[in-house]
C-alpha positions as semicolon CSV with decimal commas, in nm:
position;residue;x (nm);y (nm);z (nm)
1;M;10,946;10,022;11,856
2;H;10,949;10,241;12,132
3;S;10,666;10,231;12,378
4;T;10,423;10,510;12,400
5;N;10,246;10,656;12,693
6;L;9,882;10,739;12,588
7;R;9,654;10,925;12,815
8;Q;9,311;11,067;12,764
9;F;9,250;11,416;12,870
10;D;8,915;11,555;12,952
11;H;8,830;11,902;12,815
12;S;8,607;11,992;13,115
13;E;8,860;11,933;13,390
14;K;9,071;12,250;13,310
15;L;8,775;12,449;13,155
16;L;8,624;12,414;13,503
17;N;8,933;12,493;13,692
18;P;9,120;12,749;13,484
19;D;9,320;12,901;13,751
20;N;9,567;12,609;13,796
21;H;9,638;12,617;13,421
22;I;9,707;12,990;13,413
23;D;9,933;12,983;13,722
24;S;10,126;12,695;13,561
25;A;10,149;12,871;13,219
26;L;10,260;13,186;13,378
27;E;10,522;13,006;13,581
28;M;10,653;12,844;13,282
29;T;10,663;13,164;13,077
30;T;10,890;13,353;13,339
31;A;11,121;13,049;13,362
32;G;11,337;13,172;13,086
33;H;11,091;13,122;12,789
34;S;10,966;13,465;12,654
35;L;10,687;13,278;12,462
36;L;10,498;12,978;12,586
37;V;10,288;12,891;12,276
38;S;10,339;12,934;11,900
39;A;10,012;12,875;11,704
40;I;10,093;12,736;11,368
41;I;9,840;12,784;11,078
42;P;9,920;12,649;10,742
43;C;9,749;12,867;10,471
44;L;9,682;12,858;10,103
45;N;9,410;13,112;9,995
46;E;9,226;13,115;10,334
47;E;9,096;13,482;10,335
48;L;8,739;13,372;10,438
49;T;8,843;13,190;10,769
50;L;9,189;13,296;10,854
51;A;9,093;13,591;11,068
52;I;8,833;13,377;11,249
53;C;9,129;13,141;11,346
54;I;9,368;13,403;11,432
55;N;9,118;13,590;11,656
56;K;9,036;13,273;11,846
57;V;9,406;13,221;11,920
58;M;9,470;13,574;12,033
59;D;9,154;13,554;12,265
60;A;9,278;13,238;12,406
61;F;9,609;13,391;12,484
62;T;9,436;13,675;12,660
63;R;9,198;13,449;12,853
64;L;9,459;13,220;12,978
65;G;9,710;13,488;13,056
66;I;9,987;13,344;12,861
67;Q;10,245;13,487;12,614
68;G;10,206;13,348;12,261
69;E;10,234;13,401;11,888
70;V;10,071;13,315;11,582
71;I;10,267;13,201;11,271
72;V;10,107;13,164;10,948
73;G;10,286;12,920;10,724
74;D;10,186;13,057;10,386
75;N;10,211;12,846;10,075
76;G;10,168;13,082;9,801
77;S;9,842;13,254;9,863
78;T;9,715;13,474;9,578
79;D;9,431;13,622;9,780
80;K;9,417;13,849;10,091
81;S;9,545;13,591;10,337
82;V;9,875;13,727;10,388
83;K;9,751;14,106;10,436
84;I;9,484;13,983;10,688
85;A;9,730;13,778;10,895
86;K;9,981;14,061;10,919
87;S;9,702;14,309;11,009
88;L;9,599;14,083;11,291
89;G;9,948;14,069;11,427
90;A;10,042;13,726;11,312
91;R;10,387;13,634;11,166
92;V;10,391;13,513;10,809
93;I;10,663;13,263;10,695
94;H;10,658;13,208;10,323
95;Q;10,720;12,861;10,202
96;P;10,768;12,835;9,815
97;V;10,774;12,445;9,830
98;K;10,407;12,345;9,775
99;G;10,250;12,110;10,033
100;Y;10,084;12,093;10,374
101;G;10,384;11,944;10,536
102;A;10,618;12,200;10,371
103;A;10,401;12,492;10,516
104;I;10,376;12,345;10,860
105;S;10,751;12,271;10,877
106;A;10,846;12,612;10,778
107;A;10,623;12,779;11,038
108;A;10,746;12,529;11,308
109;H;11,111;12,597;11,227
110;A;11,051;12,971;11,271
111;A;10,841;12,938;11,583
112;K;10,973;13,094;11,913
113;G;10,733;12,916;12,160
114;K;10,821;12,644;12,406
115;Y;10,507;12,463;12,288
116;L;10,390;12,449;11,919
117;I;10,014;12,396;11,838
118;M;9,893;12,321;11,477
119;A;9,560;12,326;11,316
120;D;9,401;12,416;10,993
121;A;9,294;12,770;10,885
122;D;8,944;12,674;10,784
123;D;8,783;12,680;11,140
124;S;8,711;12,323;11,153
125;Y;8,916;12,292;11,464
126;D;8,839;12,513;11,766
127;W;9,131;12,730;11,820
128;S;8,994;12,879;12,145
129;Q;9,057;12,535;12,302
130;I;9,429;12,540;12,291
131;D;9,446;12,502;12,680
132;V;9,359;12,136;12,640
133;F;9,676;12,079;12,460
134;V;9,882;12,309;12,681
135;D;9,753;12,115;12,976
136;A;9,873;11,774;12,835
137;L;10,218;11,919;12,741
138;E;10,252;12,063;13,095
139;G;10,151;11,717;13,203
140;G;10,462;11,575;13,073
141;A;10,365;11,502;12,722
142;D;10,609;11,557;12,435
143;F;10,337;11,524;12,149
144;V;9,971;11,560;12,192
145;M;9,720;11,433;11,937
146;G;9,366;11,547;11,893
147;N;9,098;11,270;11,873
148;R;8,791;11,365;11,658
149;F;8,606;11,045;11,692
150;A;8,625;11,070;12,079
151;G;8,547;11,438;12,091
152;G;8,257;11,443;11,836
153;I;8,228;11,512;11,463
154;E;7,941;11,766;11,362
155;P;7,722;11,669;11,075
156;G;7,881;11,761;10,747
157;A;8,227;11,824;10,903
158;M;8,383;11,499;10,738
159;P;8,292;11,326;10,430
160;P;8,140;10,987;10,492
161;L;8,419;10,824;10,273
162;H;8,671;10,970;10,529
163;R;8,470;10,900;10,838
164;Y;8,373;10,544;10,788
165;L;8,636;10,421;10,543
166;G;8,956;10,620;10,489
167;N;9,044;10,740;10,845
168;P;8,949;10,411;11,026
169;L;9,127;10,196;10,761
170;L;9,454;10,406;10,764
171;S;9,461;10,453;11,128
172;G;9,398;10,066;11,175
173;I;9,690;9,988;10,943
174;A;9,903;10,240;11,113
175;R;9,827;10,085;11,464
176;G;9,900;9,739;11,347
177;L;10,224;9,812;11,170
178;Y;10,362;10,053;11,438
179;H;10,189;9,905;11,762
180;S;10,054;10,264;11,810
181;P;9,759;10,322;12,051
182;I;9,658;10,640;11,868
183;R;9,301;10,629;11,744
184;D;9,288;10,929;11,512
185;F;9,603;10,903;11,303
186;H;9,514;11,196;11,091
187;C;9,379;11,455;11,312
188;G;9,507;11,798;11,200
189;M;9,512;11,945;11,531
190;R;9,812;11,838;11,741
191;A;10,073;11,994;11,979
192;F;10,437;11,939;12,060
193;T;10,742;12,071;12,220
194;R;11,020;12,242;12,025
195;E;11,260;11,968;12,115
196;A;11,004;11,697;12,004
197;F;10,959;11,862;11,671
198;Q;11,339;11,840;11,614
199;K;11,348;11,482;11,730
200;M;11,069;11,387;11,485
201;S;11,286;11,506;11,185
202;T;10,996;11,513;10,939
203;R;11,073;11,533;10,569
204;S;10,741;11,498;10,387
205;T;10,609;11,810;10,225
206;G;10,251;11,665;10,143
207;M;9,948;11,562;10,351
208;E;10,142;11,230;10,452
209;F;10,358;11,470;10,670
210;A;10,083;11,403;10,945
211;S;10,158;11,015;10,947
212;E;10,512;11,070;10,935
213;M;10,513;11,287;11,253
214;I;10,359;11,005;11,448
215;I;10,585;10,735;11,298
216;N;10,895;10,940;11,386
217;A;10,751;11,034;11,720
218;H;10,732;10,662;11,823
219;R;11,080;10,594;11,685
220;A;11,216;10,881;11,894
221;G;11,049;10,725;12,217
222;L;10,847;11,056;12,264
223;I;10,558;11,034;12,517
224;I;10,239;11,077;12,334
225;H;9,899;11,170;12,483
226;E;9,574;11,192;12,300
227;V;9,293;11,450;12,378
228;P;8,930;11,439;12,252
229;I;8,844;11,729;12,037
230;K;8,543;11,835;11,837
231;L;8,549;11,875;11,450
232;Y;8,325;12,132;11,291
233;P;8,228;12,199;10,921
234;D;8,488;12,434;10,753
235;K;8,354;12,779;10,667
236;R;8,508;12,807;10,316
237;N;8,315;12,834;10,005
238;R;8,540;12,602;9,797
239;P;8,668;12,226;9,808
240;P;8,938;12,148;10,047
241;H;9,304;12,110;9,926
242;L;9,275;11,750;10,040
243;R;9,234;11,497;9,769
244;S;9,089;11,176;9,905
245;F;9,258;10,906;9,688
246;R;9,581;11,065;9,590
247;D;9,652;11,177;9,954
248;G;9,518;10,845;10,100
249;W;9,764;10,668;9,873
250;R;10,044;10,888;9,989
251;H;9,960;10,825;10,352
252;L;9,948;10,439;10,275
253;R;10,286;10,424;10,082
254;L;10,460;10,608;10,352
255;L;10,306;10,377;10,632
256;I;10,434;10,084;10,438
257;A;10,773;10,211;10,330
258;H;10,850;10,286;10,703
259;A;10,757;9,954;10,857
260;P;11,052;9,721;10,711
261;D;11,032;9,499;11,014
262;R;10,672;9,384;10,981
263;L;10,644;9,415;10,588
264;Y;10,984;9,290;10,494
265;L;11,186;9,120;10,764
266;I;10,938;8,910;10,960
267;P;10,759;8,772;10,651
268;G;11,080;8,733;10,482
269;F;11,240;8,509;10,748
270;T;10,927;8,298;10,766
271;L;10,913;8,243;10,390
272;L;11,286;8,180;10,367
273;L;11,281;7,929;10,663
274;L;10,976;7,741;10,527
275;G;11,111;7,729;10,172
276;A;11,449;7,603;10,295
277;I;11,302;7,329;10,496
278;C;11,085;7,212;10,215
279;L;11,375;7,212;9,968
280;A;11,583;7,008;10,203
281;L;11,317;6,756;10,252
282;L;11,244;6,733;9,870
283;A;11,599;6,736;9,737
284;A;11,643;6,377;9,685
285;G;11,295;6,327;9,522
286;P;10,935;6,307;9,600
287;I;10,805;6,208;9,939
288;E;10,480;6,087;10,099
289;I;10,353;6,190;10,429
290;H;10,046;6,033;10,579
291;G;9,912;5,935;10,231
292;Y;9,985;6,300;10,089
293;Y;10,225;6,296;9,784
294;F;10,476;6,597;9,773
295;G;10,648;6,603;9,437
296;I;10,784;6,853;9,188
297;H;10,509;7,114;9,219
298;F;10,598;7,151;9,585
299;V;10,958;7,196;9,501
300;A;10,858;7,483;9,280
301;L;10,660;7,637;9,567
302;A;10,940;7,589;9,798
303;T;11,184;7,764;9,553
304;M;10,949;8,043;9,515
305;S;10,916;8,089;9,905
306;T;11,290;8,069;9,947
307;L;11,376;8,338;9,693
308;I;11,098;8,568;9,785
309;G;11,192;8,541;10,155
310;L;11,565;8,616;10,085
311;I;11,472;8,901;9,868
312;A;11,229;9,042;10,129
313;I;11,513;9,008;10,407
314;L;11,761;9,186;10,178
315;L;11,509;9,470;10,095
316;G;11,427;9,505;10,450
317;V;11,780;9,537;10,574
318;L;11,847;9,815;10,292
319;A;11,523;10,000;10,399
320;K;11,611;10,012;10,757
321;V;11,963;10,158;10,671
322;A;11,780;10,412;10,422
323;I;11,560;10,523;10,712
324;A;11,843;10,560;10,952
325;I;12,027;10,796;10,713
326;Y;11,777;11,074;10,744
327;H;11,625;10,978;11,074
328;P;11,907;10,894;11,315
329;V;11,694;10,794;11,610
330;A;11,555;10,508;11,388
331;K;11,878;10,332;11,433
332;S;11,840;9,991;11,578
333;R;12,073;9,717;11,716
334;L;12,078;9,578;11,356
335;I;12,204;9,900;11,203
336;T;12,465;9,918;11,489
337;W;12,567;9,559;11,415
338;L;12,587;9,615;11,033
339;M;12,813;9,935;11,070
340;R;13,058;9,719;11,280
341;S;13,051;9,376;11,104
342;H;13,172;9,445;10,750
343;P;12,848;9,296;10,588
344;L;12,969;9,369;10,219
345;E;13,255;9,117;10,276
346;W;13,037;8,860;10,445
347;L;12,772;8,884;10,184
348;V;13,016;8,872;9,891
349;F;13,213;8,587;10,033
350;C;12,918;8,377;10,134
351;G;12,712;8,471;9,831
352;S;12,996;8,397;9,589
353;A;13,073;8,055;9,755
354;L;12,710;7,962;9,733
355;A;12,671;8,079;9,375
356;I;12,996;7,922;9,255
357;S;12,929;7,584;9,421
358;A;12,580;7,565;9,292
359;F;12,684;7,680;8,942
360;C;12,958;7,396;8,925
361;A;12,705;7,129;9,061
362;D;12,466;7,251;8,790
363;L;12,732;7,207;8,527
364;L;12,831;6,855;8,643
365;L;12,461;6,764;8,615
366;A;12,426;6,905;8,271
367;F;12,737;6,711;8,157
368;R;12,593;6,396;8,312
369;W;12,286;6,437;8,112
370;I;12,467;6,507;7,791
371;F;12,730;6,239;7,791
372;T;12,520;5,953;7,968
373;L;12,202;6,025;7,791
374;G;12,039;5,926;8,105
375;S;11,701;6,009;8,240
376;M;11,652;6,369;8,370
377;E;11,358;6,282;8,592
378;Q;11,550;6,144;8,891
379;S;11,752;6,476;8,905
380;V;11,495;6,738;8,868
381;H;11,442;6,779;9,239
382;I;11,804;6,851;9,306
383;V;11,842;7,085;9,019
384;F;11,571;7,302;9,150
385;V;11,759;7,311;9,487
386;I;12,109;7,382;9,328
387;S;11,948;7,671;9,093
388;T;11,780;7,830;9,400
389;A;12,131;7,821;9,586
390;C;12,295;7,981;9,277
391;I;12,031;8,258;9,240
392;A;12,027;8,310;9,620
393;G;12,414;8,358;9,615
394;V;12,399;8,614;9,329
395;L;12,126;8,823;9,511
396;M;12,363;8,828;9,828
397;V;12,653;8,952;9,631
398;L;12,459;9,222;9,450
399;A;12,280;9,335;9,769
400;G;12,599;9,347;9,961
401;F;12,733;9,642;9,740
402;V;12,407;9,832;9,761
403;L;12,409;9,798;10,140
404;Q;12,767;9,913;10,167
405;L;12,687;10,214;9,957
406;L;12,386;10,301;10,213
407;L;12,621;10,229;10,506
408;D;12,893;10,469;10,393
409;N;12,630;10,742;10,336
410;L;12,506;10,669;10,690
411;S;12,852;10,698;10,823
412;R;12,929;11,031;10,644
413;H;12,580;11,168;10,774
414;D;12,675;11,069;11,125
415;S;13,021;11,230;11,096
416;A;12,858;11,558;10,963
417;T;12,587;11,557;11,240
418;S;12,850;11,503;11,512
419;T;13,067;11,787;11,400
420;Q;12,805;12,032;11,294
421;G;12,500;11,941;11,502
422;P;12,167;11,871;11,367
423;V;12,041;12,075;11,069
424;L;11,707;12,232;11,129
């Protein structure tokens, strides 16, 4: 995983010294960029609060002396939201695909500013403080996250379930899986450059879009800063669109699916190694170490460990290739090696040899039991070992063909990208 530079920015520094910020912003605006900031607001029936947010953005543009635009990503509003947005000078981008991520992506792709700042339309985030995010971007950041826990959460602004369980738990899991220093993984106010958004290449349409942005930002090696912001109670008279358990699960499953190294490969190699060593030690029969007896039950455990480990490794490799298909910057040295080393042939050859050899050995033992009428107890251990090898060989062959399908897809995707350029 790429390293991330995280810096805490203080609101008061630029609020007390706005001149430097304004001069820098104007300098950048006149350096070939007609618009410095695009404020992106996702919207689904937000007529009560949308005007408040748009007016705060417009006032901030005027106060800071920068050129900017407001883009409302409308997700099918049936109230007066679209009319309100247009009357206040905002551009409205209609997104028929439902979901928070879909609305944000549509607005971001239509944005013309050098910097893109996103936040909700419910006035829970203070749109008048966009200069804090602009400061961080001007300071060299590619992607700026707000941190509500560092900036303060007003009473009633966040449900206790989210504040004390959901957000800390999911953020902790994400930090562990991706070695991310970000403390508030699900803050809805964040900013990024146009180039950074293209590199993040997000695909999610729902609330999990917020997690995917950070995961892909790490993969792309973007410079990420974090700034403290305050969260206020929203001004709506209806429940939020967020569904705690449904959207929490969608965040969690995305975090897991995008971490094949730590959830598949590392545990898989550990289990495979331990299982193989135990099978080798117990193949000839029970052993005793320092008075402890290890018999057939430990052979069964070793078999389970070996097979689960091998399956985890194969699935982890498939997952890494699948991720690289739609997110090219996720390519690792493993992917590069796989594309050059003909893994299908190796897996088919080695797996077939292992499976056929083990199957023949199993047959010989079976014939021995049938024709000699001898005791089976003396060969149970070796049968476990041989059967494990046979199953492992078959798994390798079958996984090899699936892996080749994914690698062919990845090669075609790379060829299309190189000839046509990235699709936005």
